[in-house]
GROMACS .gro file of C-alpha atoms in nm:
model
  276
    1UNK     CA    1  -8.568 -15.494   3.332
    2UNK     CA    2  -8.464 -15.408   2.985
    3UNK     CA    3  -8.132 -15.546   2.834
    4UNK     CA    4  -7.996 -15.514   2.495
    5UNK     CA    5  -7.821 -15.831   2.430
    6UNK     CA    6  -7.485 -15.740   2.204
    7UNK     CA    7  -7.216 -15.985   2.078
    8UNK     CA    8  -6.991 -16.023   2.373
    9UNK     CA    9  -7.195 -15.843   2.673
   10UNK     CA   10  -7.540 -15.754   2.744
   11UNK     CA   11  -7.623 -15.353   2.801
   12UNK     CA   12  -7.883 -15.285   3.120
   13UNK     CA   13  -8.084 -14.983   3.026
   14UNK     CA   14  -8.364 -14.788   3.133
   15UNK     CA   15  -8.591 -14.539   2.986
   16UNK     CA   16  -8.748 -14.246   3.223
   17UNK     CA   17  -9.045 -13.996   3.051
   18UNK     CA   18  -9.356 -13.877   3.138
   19UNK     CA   19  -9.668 -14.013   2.943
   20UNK     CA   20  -9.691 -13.731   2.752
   21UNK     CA   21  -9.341 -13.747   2.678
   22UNK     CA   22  -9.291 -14.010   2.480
   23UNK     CA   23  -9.259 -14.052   2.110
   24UNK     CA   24  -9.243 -13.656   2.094
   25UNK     CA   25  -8.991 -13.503   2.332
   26UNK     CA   26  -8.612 -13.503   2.302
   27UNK     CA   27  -8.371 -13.802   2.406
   28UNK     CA   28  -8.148 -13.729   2.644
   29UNK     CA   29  -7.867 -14.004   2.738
   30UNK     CA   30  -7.715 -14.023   3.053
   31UNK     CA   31  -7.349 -14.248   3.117
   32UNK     CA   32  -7.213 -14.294   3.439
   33UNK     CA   33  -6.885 -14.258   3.603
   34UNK     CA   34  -6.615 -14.555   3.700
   35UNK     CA   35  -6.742 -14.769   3.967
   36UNK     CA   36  -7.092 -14.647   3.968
   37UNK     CA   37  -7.459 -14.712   3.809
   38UNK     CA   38  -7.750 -14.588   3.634
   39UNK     CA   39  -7.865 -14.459   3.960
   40UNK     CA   40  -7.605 -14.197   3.979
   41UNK     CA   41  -7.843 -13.985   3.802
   42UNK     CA   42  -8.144 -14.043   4.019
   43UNK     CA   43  -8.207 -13.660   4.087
   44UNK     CA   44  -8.128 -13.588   3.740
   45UNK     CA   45  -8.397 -13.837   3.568
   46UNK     CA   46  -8.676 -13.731   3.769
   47UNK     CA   47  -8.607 -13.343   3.701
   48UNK     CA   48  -8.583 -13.431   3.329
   49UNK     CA   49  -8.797 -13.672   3.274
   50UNK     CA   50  -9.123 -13.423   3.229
   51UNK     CA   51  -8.872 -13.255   2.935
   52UNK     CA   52  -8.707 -13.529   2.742
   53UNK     CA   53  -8.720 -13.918   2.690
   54UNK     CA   54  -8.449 -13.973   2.961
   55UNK     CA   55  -8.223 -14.273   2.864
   56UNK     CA   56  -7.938 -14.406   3.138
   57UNK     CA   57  -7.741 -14.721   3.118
   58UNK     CA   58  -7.478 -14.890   3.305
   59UNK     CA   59  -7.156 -14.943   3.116
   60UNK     CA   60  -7.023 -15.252   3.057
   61UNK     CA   61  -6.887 -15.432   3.338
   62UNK     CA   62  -7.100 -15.187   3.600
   63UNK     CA   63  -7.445 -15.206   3.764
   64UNK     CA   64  -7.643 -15.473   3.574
   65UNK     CA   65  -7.460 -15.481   3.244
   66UNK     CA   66  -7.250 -15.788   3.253
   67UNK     CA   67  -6.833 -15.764   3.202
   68UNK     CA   68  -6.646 -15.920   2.862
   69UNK     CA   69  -6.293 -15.992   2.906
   70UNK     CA   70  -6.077 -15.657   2.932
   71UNK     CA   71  -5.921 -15.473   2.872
   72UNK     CA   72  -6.130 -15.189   2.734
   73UNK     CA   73  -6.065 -14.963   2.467
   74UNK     CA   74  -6.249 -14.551   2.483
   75UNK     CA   75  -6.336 -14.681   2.138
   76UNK     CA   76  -6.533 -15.012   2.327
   77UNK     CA   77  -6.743 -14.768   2.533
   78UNK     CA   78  -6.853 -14.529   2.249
   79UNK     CA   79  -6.941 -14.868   2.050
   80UNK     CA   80  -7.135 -14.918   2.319
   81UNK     CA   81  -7.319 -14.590   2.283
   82UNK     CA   82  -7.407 -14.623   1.946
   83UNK     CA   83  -7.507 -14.969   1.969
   84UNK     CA   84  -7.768 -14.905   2.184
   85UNK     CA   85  -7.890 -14.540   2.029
   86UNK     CA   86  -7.976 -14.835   1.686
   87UNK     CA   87  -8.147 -15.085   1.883
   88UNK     CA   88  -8.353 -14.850   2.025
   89UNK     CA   89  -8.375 -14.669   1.715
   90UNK     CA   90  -8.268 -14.337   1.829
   91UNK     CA   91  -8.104 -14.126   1.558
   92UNK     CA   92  -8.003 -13.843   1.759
   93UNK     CA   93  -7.973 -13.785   2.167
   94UNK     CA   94  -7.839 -13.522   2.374
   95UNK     CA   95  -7.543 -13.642   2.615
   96UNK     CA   96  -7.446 -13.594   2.970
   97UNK     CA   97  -7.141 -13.826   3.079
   98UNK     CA   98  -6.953 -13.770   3.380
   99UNK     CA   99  -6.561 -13.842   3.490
  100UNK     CA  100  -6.530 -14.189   3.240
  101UNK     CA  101  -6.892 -14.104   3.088
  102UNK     CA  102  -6.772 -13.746   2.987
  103UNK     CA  103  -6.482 -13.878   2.841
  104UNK     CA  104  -6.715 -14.160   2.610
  105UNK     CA  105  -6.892 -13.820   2.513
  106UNK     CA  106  -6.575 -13.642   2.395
  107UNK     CA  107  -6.518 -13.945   2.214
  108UNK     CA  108  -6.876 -13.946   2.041
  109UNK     CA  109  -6.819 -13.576   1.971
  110UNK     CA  110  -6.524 -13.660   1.755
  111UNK     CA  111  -6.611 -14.001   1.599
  112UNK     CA  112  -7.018 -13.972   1.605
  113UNK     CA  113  -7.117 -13.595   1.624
  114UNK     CA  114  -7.375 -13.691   1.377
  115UNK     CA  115  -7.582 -13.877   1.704
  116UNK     CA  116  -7.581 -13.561   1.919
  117UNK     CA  117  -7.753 -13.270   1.968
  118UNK     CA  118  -7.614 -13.078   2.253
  119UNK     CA  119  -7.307 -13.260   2.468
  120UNK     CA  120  -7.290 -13.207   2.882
  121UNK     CA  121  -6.949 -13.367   2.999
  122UNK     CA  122  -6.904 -13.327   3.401
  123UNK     CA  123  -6.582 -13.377   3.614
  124UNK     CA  124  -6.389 -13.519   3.306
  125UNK     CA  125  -6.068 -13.414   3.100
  126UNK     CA  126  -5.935 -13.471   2.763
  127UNK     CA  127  -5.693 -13.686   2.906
  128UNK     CA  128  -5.773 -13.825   3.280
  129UNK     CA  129  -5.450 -13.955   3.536
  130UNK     CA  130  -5.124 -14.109   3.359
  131UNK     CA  131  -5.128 -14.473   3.248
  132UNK     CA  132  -4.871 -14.550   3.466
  133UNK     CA  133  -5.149 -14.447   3.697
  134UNK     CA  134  -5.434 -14.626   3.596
  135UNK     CA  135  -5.200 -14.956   3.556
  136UNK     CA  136  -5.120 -14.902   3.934
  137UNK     CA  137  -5.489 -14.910   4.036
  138UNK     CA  138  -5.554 -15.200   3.823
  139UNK     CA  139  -5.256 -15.404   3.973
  140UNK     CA  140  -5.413 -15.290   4.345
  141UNK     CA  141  -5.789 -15.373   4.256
  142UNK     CA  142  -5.698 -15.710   4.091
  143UNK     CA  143  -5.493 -15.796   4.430
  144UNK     CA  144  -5.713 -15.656   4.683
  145UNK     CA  145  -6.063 -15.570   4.526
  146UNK     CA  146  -6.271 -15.246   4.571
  147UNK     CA  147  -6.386 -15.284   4.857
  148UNK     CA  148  -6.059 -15.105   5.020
  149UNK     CA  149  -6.053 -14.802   4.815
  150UNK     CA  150  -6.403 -14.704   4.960
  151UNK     CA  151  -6.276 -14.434   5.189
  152UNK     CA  152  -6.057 -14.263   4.971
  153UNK     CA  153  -6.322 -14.268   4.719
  154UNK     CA  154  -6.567 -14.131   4.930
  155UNK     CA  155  -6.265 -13.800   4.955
  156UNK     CA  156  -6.214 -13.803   4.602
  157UNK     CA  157  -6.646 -13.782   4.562
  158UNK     CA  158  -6.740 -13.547   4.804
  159UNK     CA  159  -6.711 -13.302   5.021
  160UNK     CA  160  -6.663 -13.358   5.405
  161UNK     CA  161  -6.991 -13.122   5.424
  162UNK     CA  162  -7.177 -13.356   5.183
  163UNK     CA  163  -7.065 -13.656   5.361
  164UNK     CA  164  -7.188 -13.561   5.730
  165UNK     CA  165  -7.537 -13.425   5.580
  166UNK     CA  166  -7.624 -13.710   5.345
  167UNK     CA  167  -7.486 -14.009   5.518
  168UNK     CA  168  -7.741 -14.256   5.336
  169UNK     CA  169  -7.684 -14.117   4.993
  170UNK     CA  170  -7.350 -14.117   4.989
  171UNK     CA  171  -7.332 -14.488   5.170
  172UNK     CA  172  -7.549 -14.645   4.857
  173UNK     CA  173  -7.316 -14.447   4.598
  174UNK     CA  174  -7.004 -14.628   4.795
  175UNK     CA  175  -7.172 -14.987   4.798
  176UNK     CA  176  -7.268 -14.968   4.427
  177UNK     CA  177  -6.900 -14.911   4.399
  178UNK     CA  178  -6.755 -15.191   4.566
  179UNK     CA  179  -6.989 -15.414   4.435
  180UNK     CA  180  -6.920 -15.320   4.079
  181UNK     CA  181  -6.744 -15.614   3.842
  182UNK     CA  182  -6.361 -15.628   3.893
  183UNK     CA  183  -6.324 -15.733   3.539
  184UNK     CA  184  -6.540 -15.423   3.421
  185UNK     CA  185  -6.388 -15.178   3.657
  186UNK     CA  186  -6.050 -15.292   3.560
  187UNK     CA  187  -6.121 -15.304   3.192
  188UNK     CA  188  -6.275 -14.925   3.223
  189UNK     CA  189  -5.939 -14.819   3.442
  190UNK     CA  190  -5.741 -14.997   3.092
  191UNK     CA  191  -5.978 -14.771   2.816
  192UNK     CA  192  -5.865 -14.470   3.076
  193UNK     CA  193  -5.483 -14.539   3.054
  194UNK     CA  194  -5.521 -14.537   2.699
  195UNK     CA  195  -5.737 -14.239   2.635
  196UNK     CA  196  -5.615 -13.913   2.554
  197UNK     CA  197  -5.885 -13.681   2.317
  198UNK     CA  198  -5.650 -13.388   2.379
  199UNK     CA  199  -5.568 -13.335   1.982
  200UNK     CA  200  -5.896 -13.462   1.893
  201UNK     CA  201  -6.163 -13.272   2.056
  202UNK     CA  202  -6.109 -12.965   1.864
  203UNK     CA  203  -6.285 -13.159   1.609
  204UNK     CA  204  -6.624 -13.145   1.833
  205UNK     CA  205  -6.826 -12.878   1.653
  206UNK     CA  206  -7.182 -12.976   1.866
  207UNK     CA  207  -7.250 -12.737   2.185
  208UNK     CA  208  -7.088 -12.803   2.461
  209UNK     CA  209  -7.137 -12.766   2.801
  210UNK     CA  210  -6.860 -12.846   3.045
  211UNK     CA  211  -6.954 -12.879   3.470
  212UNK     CA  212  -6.695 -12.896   3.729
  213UNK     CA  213  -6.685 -12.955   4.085
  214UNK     CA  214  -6.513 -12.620   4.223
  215UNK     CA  215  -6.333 -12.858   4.509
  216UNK     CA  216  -6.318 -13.165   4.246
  217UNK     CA  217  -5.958 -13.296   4.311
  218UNK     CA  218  -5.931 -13.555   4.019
  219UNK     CA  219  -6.052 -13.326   3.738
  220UNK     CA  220  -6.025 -12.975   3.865
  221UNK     CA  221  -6.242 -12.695   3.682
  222UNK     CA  222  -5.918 -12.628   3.465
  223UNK     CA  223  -5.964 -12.921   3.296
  224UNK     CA  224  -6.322 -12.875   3.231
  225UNK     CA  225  -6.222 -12.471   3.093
  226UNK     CA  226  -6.019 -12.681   2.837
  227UNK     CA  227  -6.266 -12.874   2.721
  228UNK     CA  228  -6.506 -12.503   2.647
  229UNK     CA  229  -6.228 -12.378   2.543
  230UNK     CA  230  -6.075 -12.631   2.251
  231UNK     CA  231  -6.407 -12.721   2.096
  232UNK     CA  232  -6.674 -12.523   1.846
  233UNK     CA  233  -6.902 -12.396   2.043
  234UNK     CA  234  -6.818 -12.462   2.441
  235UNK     CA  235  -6.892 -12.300   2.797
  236UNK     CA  236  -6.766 -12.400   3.094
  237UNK     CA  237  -6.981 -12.353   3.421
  238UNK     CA  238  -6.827 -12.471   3.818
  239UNK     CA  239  -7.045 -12.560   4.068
  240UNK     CA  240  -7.003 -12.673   4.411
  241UNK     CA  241  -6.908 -12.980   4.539
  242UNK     CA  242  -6.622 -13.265   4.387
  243UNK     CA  243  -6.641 -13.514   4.173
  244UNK     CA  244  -6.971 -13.639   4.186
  245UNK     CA  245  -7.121 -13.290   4.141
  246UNK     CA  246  -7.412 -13.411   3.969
  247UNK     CA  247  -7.554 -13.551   4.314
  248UNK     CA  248  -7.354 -13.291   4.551
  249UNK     CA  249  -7.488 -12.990   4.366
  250UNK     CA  250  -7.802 -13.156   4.230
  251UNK     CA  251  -8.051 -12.826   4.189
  252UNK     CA  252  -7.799 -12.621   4.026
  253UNK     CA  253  -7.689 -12.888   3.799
  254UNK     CA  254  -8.050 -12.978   3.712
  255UNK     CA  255  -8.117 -12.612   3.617
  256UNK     CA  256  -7.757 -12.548   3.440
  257UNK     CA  257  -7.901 -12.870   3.195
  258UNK     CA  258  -8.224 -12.732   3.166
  259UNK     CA  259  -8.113 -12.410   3.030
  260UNK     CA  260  -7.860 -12.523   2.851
  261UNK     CA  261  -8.052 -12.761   2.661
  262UNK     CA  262  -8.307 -12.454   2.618
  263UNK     CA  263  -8.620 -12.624   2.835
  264UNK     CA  264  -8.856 -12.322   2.875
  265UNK     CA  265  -8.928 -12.215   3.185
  266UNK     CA  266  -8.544 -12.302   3.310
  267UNK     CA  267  -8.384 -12.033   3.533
  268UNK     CA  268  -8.121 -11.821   3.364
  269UNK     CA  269  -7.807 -11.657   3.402
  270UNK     CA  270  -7.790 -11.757   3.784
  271UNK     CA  271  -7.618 -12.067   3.704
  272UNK     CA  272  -7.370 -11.963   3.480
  273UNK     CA  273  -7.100 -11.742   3.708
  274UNK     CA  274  -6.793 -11.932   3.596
  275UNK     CA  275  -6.801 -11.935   3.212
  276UNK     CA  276  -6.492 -11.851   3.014
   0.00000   0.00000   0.00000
């Protein structure tokens, strides 16, 4: 199990790519939402993996990446990022981040365009909830844990439909959540109070792809059209399903990636119906 050991926290990694792949296909980094792991992107890695050197971590203070004392800056999590693109020795990656993990991409897209190709950032905004928000959930987690906000999450996620039909998938997604570090999930709900790209991420001049969840209730497709619409070079595509589109919608979001990121052989203009 790979780690990459950095001053005040260790980074859990792990690399996906067929034989064939490696040393001479594309990187392509994956970075997971609040209160979930590497494994979020499951049915993304394996469709990928024949394409690019897949890459997925779990932020600090999730999955098996250990917590530092919080709170957490935006800033903290792109560090994060680049820290492990140099110990791997990776000079430049595509990125797919989604809800917190599309956010760290905005941020890389201003501060570190230089690292990316082509950006994906799913179910995300320039500026996610209020502080005043985020300070609430904090004060409730620290008092009563995670373990209580499962239900709601599991509204927030996914779709009532989803939820009958893939009972197992989404009961690992909601265990990986309550089990996730209160000092990391806290620290991550701190670097969200505090984050707002809005006047920065006309500054992202990479290409941009921006998914939503059609039925997402915590960042509805407007806030993804923002995103295409402020930066360089940006589309904006909606697919079916909430938050967690990447598993809800999992075909359609494989094969909007694959032809955005211009894999030959991807399907075409069926899975792009909402672009601005």
């Amino acid at each position: 199990m790979p780690y990459l050991q950095l001053a005040t926290h260790r980074l859990h990694y792990r690399i996906d790519a067929a034989p064939a792949a490696r040393d001479e296909k594309p990187w392509l980094l994956f970075c997971n939402s609040l209160g979930s792991d590497l494994h979020m992107w499951d049915r993304q890695a394996s469709a990928m993996a024949p394409h690019f050197q897949v890459l997925r971590y779990d932020r600090r203070g999730h999955g098996q990446s250990s917590a530092p004392t919080g709170p957490y800056a935006l800033s903290d999590l792109g560090d994060d990022v680049i820290a492990l693109l140099d110990a791997l020795q990776i000079e430049k990656t595509h990125f797919c981040g989604l809800s917190i993990g599309g956010l760290t991409g905005q941020w890389l897209g201003i501060h570190a365009g230089n690292r990316l190709e082509k950006v994906i950032v799913c179910a995300t905004a320039a500026r996610i909830g209020t502080a005043e928000a985020w300070n609430a959930r904090i004060a409730e987690v620290r008092q009563n844990g995670l373990a209580n906000l499962t239900a709601a999450t599991a509204e927030r996620w996914f779709t009532p439909d989803f939820c009958a039909a893939e009972r197992e998938t989404v009961g690992y997604v909601l265990q990986t959540f309550a089990a996730t570090s209160i000092e990391g999930y806290t620290g991550c709900c701190a670097a969200l109070a505090g984050a707002d790209l809005r006047d920065g991420i006309g500054r992202i001049t990479n290409p941009l792809l921006a998914l939503s969840g059609d039925d997402d209730p915590v960042c509805p497709p407007s806030d993804l059209r923002h995103i295409a619409a402020c930066v360089g070079d940006g589309r904006h595509v909606s697919l079916p399903g909430r938050h967690i589109v990447n598993i809800e919608s999992a075909p359609a979001f494989n094969a909007a990636l694959l032809e955005f990121l211009d894999v030959d052989g991807a399907c075409t203009s069926a899975f792009w119906p909402n672009t601005r």
